[in-house]
CSV table of C-alpha atoms in Angstrom, one decimal:
chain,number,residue,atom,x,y,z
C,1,UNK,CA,-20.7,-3.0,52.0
C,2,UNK,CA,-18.9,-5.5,54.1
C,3,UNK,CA,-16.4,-7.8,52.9
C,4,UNK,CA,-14.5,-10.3,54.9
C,5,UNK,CA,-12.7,-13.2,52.0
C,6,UNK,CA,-10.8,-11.2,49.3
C,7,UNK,CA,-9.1,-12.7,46.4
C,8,UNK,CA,-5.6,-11.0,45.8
C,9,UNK,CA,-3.8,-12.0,42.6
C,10,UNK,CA,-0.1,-11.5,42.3
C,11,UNK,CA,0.5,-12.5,45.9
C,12,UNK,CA,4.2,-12.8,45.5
C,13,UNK,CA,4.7,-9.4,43.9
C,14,UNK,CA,6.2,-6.1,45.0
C,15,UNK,CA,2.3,-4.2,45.4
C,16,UNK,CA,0.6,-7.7,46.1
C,17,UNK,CA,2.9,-8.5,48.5
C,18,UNK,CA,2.4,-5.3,50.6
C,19,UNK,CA,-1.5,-5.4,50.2
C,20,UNK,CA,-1.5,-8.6,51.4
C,21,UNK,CA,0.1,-7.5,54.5
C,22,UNK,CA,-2.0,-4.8,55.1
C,23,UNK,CA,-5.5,-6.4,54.7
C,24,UNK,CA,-4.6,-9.2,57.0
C,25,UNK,CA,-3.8,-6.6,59.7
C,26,UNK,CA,-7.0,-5.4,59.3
C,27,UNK,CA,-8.8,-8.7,59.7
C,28,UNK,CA,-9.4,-10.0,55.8
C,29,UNK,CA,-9.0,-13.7,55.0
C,30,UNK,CA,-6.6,-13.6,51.7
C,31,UNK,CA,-6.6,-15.9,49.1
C,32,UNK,CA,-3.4,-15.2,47.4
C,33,UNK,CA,-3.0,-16.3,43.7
C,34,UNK,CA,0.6,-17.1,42.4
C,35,UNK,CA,2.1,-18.8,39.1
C,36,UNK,CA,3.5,-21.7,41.4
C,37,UNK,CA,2.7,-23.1,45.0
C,38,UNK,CA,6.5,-24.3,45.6
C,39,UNK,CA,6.9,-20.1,46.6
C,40,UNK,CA,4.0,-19.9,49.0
C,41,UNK,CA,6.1,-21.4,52.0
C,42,UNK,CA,8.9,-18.4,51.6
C,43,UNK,CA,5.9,-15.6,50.5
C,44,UNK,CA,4.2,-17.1,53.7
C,45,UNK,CA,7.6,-16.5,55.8
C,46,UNK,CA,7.9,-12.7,54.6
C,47,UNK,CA,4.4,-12.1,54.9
C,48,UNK,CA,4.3,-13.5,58.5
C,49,UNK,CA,7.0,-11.4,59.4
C,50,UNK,CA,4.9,-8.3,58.9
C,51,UNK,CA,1.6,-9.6,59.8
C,52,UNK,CA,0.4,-11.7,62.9
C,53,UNK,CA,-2.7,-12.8,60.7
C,54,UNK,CA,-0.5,-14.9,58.3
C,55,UNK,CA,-3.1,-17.8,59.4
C,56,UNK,CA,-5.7,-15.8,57.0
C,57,UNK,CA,-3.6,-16.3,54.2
C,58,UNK,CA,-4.7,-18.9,51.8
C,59,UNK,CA,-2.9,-20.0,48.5
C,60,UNK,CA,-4.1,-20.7,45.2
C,61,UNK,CA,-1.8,-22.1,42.0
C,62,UNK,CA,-3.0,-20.0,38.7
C,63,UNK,CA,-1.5,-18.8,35.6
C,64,UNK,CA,-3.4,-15.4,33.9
C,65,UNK,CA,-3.9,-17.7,31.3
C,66,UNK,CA,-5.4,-20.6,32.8
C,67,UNK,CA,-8.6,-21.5,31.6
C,68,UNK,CA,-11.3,-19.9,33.0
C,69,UNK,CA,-13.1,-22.8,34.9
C,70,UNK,CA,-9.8,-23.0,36.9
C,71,UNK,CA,-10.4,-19.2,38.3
C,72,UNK,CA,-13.9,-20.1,38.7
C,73,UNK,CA,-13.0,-21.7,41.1
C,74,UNK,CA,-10.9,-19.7,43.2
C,75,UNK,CA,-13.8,-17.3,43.0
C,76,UNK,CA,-16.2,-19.1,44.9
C,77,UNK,CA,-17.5,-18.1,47.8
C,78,UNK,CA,-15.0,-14.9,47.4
C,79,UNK,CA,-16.5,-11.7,48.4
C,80,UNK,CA,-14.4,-9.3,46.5
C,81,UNK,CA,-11.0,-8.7,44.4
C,82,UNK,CA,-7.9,-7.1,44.1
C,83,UNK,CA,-6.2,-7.5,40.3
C,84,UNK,CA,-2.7,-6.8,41.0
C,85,UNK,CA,-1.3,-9.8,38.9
C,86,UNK,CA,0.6,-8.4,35.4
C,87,UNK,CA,3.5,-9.3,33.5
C,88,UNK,CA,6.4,-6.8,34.5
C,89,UNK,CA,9.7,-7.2,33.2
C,90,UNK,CA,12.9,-5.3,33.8
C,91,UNK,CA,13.8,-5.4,30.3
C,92,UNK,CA,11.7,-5.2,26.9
C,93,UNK,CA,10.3,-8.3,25.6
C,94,UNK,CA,11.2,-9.0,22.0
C,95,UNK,CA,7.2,-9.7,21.5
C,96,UNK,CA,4.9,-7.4,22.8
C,97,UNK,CA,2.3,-9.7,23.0
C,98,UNK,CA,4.2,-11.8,25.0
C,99,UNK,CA,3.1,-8.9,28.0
C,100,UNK,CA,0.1,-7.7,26.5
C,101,UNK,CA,-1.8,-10.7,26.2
C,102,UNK,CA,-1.6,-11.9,29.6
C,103,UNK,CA,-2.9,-8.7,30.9
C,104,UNK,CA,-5.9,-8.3,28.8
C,105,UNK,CA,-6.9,-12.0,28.9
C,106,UNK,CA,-6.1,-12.4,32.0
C,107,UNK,CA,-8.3,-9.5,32.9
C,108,UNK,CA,-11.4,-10.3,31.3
C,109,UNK,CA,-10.7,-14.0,33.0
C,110,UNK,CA,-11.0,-12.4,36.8
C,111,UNK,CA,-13.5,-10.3,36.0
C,112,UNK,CA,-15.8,-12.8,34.0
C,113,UNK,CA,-15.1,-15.2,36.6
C,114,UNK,CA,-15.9,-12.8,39.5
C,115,UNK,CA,-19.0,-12.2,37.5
C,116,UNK,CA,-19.8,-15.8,37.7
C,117,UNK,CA,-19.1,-16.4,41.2
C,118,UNK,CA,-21.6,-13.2,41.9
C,119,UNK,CA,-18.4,-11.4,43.8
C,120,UNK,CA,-19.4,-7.5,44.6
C,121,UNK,CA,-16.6,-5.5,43.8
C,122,UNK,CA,-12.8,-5.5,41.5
C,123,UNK,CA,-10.2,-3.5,42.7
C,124,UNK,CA,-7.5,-3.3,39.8
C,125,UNK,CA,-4.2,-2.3,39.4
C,126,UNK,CA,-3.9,-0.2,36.4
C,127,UNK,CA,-1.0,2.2,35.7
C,128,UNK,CA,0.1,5.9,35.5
C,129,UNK,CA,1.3,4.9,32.3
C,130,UNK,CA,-1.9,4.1,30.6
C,131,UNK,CA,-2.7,7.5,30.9
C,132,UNK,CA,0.7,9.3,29.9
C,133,UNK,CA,2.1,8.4,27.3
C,134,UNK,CA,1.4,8.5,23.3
C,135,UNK,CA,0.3,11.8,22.9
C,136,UNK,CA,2.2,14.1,24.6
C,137,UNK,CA,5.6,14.4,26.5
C,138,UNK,CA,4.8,17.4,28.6
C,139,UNK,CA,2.2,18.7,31.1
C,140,UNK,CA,-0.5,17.1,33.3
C,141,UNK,CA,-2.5,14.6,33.0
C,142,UNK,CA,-5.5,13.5,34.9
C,143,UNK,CA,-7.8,10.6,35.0
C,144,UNK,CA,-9.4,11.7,31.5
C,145,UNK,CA,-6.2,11.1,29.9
C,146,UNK,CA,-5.5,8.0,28.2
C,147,UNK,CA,-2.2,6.4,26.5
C,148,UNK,CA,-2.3,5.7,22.6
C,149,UNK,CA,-1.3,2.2,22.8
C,150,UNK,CA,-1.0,2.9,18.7
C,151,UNK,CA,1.9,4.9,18.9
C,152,UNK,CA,4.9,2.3,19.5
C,153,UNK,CA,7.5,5.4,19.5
C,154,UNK,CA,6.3,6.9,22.6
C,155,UNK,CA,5.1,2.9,24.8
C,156,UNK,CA,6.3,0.5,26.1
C,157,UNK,CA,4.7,-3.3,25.5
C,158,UNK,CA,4.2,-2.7,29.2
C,159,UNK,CA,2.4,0.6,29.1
C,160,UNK,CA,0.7,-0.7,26.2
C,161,UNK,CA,-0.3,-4.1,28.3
C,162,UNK,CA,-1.9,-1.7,31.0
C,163,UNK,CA,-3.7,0.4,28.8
C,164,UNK,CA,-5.3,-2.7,26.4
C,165,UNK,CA,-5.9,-4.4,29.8
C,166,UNK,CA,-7.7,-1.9,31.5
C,167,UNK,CA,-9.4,-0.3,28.3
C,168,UNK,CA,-10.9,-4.2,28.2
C,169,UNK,CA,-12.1,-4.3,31.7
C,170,UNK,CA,-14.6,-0.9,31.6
C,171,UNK,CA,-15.8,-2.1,28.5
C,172,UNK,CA,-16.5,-5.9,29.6
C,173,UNK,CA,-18.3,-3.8,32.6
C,174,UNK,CA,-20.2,-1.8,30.6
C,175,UNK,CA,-21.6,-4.4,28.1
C,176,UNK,CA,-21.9,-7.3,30.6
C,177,UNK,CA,-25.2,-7.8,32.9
C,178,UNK,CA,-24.6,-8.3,36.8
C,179,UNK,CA,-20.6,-7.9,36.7
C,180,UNK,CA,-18.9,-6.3,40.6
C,181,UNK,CA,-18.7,-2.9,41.0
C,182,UNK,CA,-15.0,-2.1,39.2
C,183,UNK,CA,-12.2,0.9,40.6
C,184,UNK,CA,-8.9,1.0,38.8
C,185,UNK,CA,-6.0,2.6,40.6
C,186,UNK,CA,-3.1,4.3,38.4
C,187,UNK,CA,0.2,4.3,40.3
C,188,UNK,CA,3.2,6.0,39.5
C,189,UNK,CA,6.5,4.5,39.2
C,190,UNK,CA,6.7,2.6,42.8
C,191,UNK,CA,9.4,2.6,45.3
C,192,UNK,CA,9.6,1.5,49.3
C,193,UNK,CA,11.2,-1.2,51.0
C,194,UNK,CA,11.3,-4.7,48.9
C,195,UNK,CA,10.2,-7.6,50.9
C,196,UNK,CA,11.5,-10.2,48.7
C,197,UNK,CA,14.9,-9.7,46.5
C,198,UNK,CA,13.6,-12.1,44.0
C,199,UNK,CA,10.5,-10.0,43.0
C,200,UNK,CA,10.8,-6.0,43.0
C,201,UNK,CA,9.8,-3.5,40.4
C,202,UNK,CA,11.7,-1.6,38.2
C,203,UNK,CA,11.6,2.1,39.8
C,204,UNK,CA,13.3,0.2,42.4
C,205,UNK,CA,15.8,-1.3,40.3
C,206,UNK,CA,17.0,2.2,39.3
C,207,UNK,CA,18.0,2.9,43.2
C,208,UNK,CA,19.9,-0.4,43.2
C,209,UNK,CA,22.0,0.8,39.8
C,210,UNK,CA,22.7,3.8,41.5
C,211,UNK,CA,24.0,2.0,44.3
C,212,UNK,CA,25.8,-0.9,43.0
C,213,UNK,CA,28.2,0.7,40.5
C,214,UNK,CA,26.2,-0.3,37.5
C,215,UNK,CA,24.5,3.3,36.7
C,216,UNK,CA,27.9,5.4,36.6
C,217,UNK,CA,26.1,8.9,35.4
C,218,UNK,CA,22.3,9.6,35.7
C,219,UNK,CA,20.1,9.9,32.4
C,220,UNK,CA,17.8,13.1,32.7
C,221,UNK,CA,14.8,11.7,33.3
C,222,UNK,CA,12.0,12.1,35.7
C,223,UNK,CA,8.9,10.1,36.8
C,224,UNK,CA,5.9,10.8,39.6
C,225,UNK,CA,6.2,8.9,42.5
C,226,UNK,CA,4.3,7.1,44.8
C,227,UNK,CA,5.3,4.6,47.7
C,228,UNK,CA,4.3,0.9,47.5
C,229,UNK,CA,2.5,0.7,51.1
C,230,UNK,CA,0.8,4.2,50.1
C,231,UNK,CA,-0.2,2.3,46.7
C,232,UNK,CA,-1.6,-0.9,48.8
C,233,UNK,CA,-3.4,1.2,51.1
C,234,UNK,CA,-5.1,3.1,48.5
C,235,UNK,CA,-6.4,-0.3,46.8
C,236,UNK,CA,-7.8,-1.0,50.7
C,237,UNK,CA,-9.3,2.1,50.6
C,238,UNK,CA,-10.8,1.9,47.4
C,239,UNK,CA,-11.9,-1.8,48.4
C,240,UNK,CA,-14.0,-0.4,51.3
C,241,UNK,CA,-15.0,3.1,49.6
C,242,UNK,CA,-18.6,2.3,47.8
C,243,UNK,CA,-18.6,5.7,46.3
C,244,UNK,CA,-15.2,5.1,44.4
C,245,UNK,CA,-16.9,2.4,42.1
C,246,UNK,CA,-16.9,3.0,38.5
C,247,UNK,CA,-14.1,5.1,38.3
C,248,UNK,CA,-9.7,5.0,38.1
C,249,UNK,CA,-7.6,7.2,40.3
C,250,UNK,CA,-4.2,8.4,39.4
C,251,UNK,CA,-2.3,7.5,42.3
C,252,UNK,CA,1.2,9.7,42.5
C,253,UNK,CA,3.2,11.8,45.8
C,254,UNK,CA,5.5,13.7,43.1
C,255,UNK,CA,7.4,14.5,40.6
C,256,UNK,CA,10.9,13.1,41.5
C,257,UNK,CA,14.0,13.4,38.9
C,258,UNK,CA,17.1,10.6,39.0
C,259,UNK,CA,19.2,13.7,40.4
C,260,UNK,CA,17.2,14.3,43.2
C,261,UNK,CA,17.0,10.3,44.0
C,262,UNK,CA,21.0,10.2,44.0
C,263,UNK,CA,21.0,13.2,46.3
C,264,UNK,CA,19.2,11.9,48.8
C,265,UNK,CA,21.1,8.8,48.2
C,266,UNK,CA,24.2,10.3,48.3
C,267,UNK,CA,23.8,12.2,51.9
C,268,UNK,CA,22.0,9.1,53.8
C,269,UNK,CA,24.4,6.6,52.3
C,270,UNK,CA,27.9,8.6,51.7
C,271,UNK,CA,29.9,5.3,51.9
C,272,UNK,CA,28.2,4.2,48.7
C,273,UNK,CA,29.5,6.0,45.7
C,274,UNK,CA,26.2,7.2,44.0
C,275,UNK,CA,26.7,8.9,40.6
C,276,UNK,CA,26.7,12.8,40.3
C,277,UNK,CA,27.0,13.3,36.9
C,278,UNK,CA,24.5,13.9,34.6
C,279,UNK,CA,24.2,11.7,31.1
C,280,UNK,CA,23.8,13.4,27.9
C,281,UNK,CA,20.7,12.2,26.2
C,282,UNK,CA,22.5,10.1,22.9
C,283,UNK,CA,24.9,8.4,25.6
C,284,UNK,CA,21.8,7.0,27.3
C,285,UNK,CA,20.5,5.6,23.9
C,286,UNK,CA,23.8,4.7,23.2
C,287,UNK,CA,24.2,2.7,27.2
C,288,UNK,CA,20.9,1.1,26.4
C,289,UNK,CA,22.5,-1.2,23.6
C,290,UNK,CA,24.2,-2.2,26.0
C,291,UNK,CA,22.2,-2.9,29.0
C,292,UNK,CA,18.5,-4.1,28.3
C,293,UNK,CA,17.2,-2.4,31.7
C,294,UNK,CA,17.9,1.1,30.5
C,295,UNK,CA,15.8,0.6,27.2
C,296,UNK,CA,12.1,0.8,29.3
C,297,UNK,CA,12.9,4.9,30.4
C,298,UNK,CA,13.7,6.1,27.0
C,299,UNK,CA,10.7,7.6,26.1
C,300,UNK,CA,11.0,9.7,29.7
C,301,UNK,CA,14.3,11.5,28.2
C,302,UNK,CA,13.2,15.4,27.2
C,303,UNK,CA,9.9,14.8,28.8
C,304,UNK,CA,7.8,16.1,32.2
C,305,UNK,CA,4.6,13.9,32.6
C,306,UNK,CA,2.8,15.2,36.0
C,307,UNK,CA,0.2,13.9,37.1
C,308,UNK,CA,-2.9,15.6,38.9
C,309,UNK,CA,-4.0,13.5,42.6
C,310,UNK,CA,-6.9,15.6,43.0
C,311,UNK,CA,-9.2,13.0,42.9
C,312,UNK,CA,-7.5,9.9,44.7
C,313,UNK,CA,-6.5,12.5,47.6
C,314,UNK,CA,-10.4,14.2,47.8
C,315,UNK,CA,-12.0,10.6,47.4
C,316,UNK,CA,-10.2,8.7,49.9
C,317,UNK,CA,-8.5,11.3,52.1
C,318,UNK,CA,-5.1,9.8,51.1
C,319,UNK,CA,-2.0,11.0,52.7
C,320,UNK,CA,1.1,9.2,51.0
C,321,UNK,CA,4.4,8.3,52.9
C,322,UNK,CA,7.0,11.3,51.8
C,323,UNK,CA,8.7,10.7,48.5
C,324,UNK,CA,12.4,11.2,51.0
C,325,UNK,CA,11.7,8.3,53.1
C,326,UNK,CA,10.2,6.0,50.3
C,327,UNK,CA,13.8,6.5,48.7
C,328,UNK,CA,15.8,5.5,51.6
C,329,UNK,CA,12.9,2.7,52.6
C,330,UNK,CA,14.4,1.0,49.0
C,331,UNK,CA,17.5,1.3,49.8
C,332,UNK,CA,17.5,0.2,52.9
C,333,UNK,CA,15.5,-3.0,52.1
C,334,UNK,CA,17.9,-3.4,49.1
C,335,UNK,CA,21.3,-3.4,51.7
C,336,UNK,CA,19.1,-5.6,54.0
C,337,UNK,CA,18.3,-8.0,51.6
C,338,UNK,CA,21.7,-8.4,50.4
C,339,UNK,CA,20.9,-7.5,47.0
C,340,UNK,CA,23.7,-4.9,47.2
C,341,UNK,CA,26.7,-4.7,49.5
């Protein structure tokens, strides 16, 4: 199946940013959906920087929650999707549902209005963490695995968002008539180079800590890892792949700890004073009272979630960017940027 006119949601976002790029080099007309069109004339500027098909890229104003005649719509005349657009914040919302419902209604809208519209295929962005987490701190997980969004000790309300949302989206596939053909992709926690400082995840935000001062030990933790242009080409992939429909694919390069970040950190940039020590567990509780960002990677302290590739790498013949230059790529883009000095 051919597709030429792609609807991309979350246009201004870390992933959606870096997809967009990479299906207009390779000939796609984009229509990009954002929260507010006062930001496409600056996501148009970075985008154009990286792409000489910027002229492809159209704009669309759209909340998650819009009603659904409004992403009608957008759909029309759309030949396929890719569902990057979810709430993400750097620091825990007092609400859960303040994340959660966005995601899962604004799931079922795209997909019921790509259902509408007769579009052929969803490409969505799930996460490694609606597979990990909830029953088990240790060991590996595949694409079998999924996250109990009941057990509040061990999620996040984003992990929690991810998992409702894309629960919601195989089953409004499997009880709906004539909906697209639907991959999910599961990344790990996300780092590269940042394209825009007001809009970068939170993986990244960890190397800028390191590097501003602000982290002044390193909390024990580990995540897998996977690099943002390694994630967008694996939606492309999955985009133009018809035998990955119907299924989600983990999407991870490695198991990378906070110490191994530093030192990589520490010999490419040795005029920036990156933390050696290590954190003792209750000081990282106790630091998280304090600073909001820090409260999202408890539930990563005493634990090892790996995550088996096997089916992403078989299935697409993926070969991610190395987990050494995604870490310098982020910082980098973060001294670049000016986001630290």
């Amino acid at each position: 199946m051919q597709y030429k006119n792609i609807v991309l949601t979350g246009v201004t976002g870390y992933l959606g940013s870096h997809t967009t790029i990479q299906l207009l080099n390779k000939g796609y007309h984009v229509k990009g959906t954002l929260r507010d069109l006062s930001r496409s004339d600056s996501i148009r500027d970075i985008i154009a920087k990286h792409s000489a098909n910027s002229n492809r890229l159209t704009f669309a104003a759209v909340d998650l929650l819009d009603p659904l005649s409004k992403w009608e719509d957008i759909m029309d005349e759309m030949d396929a999707v890719v569902h990057i657009a979810s709430p993400f914040p750097t620091t825990l919302p007092k609400e859960g549902n303040d994340i959660i419902l966005p995601a899962k209604n604004g799931t079922l809208n795209v997909l019921k209005a790509a259902t509408k519209a007769g579009v052929k295929k969803v490409v969505m962005t799930s996460s490694s963490g609606a597979a990990v987490y909830g029953e088990r701190k240790n060991g590996i997980f595949s694409e079998k695995d999924w996250t109990n969004s009941a057990n509040k000790n061990d999620t996040t309300p984003y992990f929690r968002s991810k998992t409702i949302a894309e629960k919601c989206a195989w089953e409004y596939i499997d009880k709906t008539d004539n909906t697209p053909e639907l991959v999910t992709i599961l990344p790990g926690a996300i780092l590269g180079p940042i394209l825009d400082k007001s809009d970068y995840g939170t993986s990244a935000n960890l190397v800028k800590k390191m590097m501003d001062g602000s982290m002044p030990a390193i909390p024990k933790i580990g995540f897998e890892v996977v690099d943002v242009r390694s994630v967008a080409e694996a939606h492309i992939k999955a985009l133009e792949n018809p035998d990955m429909s119907g299924k989600r694919y983990l999407c991870a390069n490695g198991y990378m700890e906070l110490k191994d970040i530093a030192g990589i950190l520490r010999k490419e940039y040795p005029n920036y004073k990156i933390p050696s020590k290590t954190l003792p567990d209750f000081l990282v509780r106790l630091f998280s009272h304090f600073d909001k960002e820090t409260k999202p990677i408890l539930n990563d302290l005493g634990a090892k979630r790996l995550i088996d590739s096997s089916r992403i790498n078989k299935a697409l013949d993926w070969r991610p960017i190395a987990l050494r230059q995604s870490v310098k790529a982020t910082a980098e883009s973060l001294i670049n940027l000016n986001i630290i000095k």
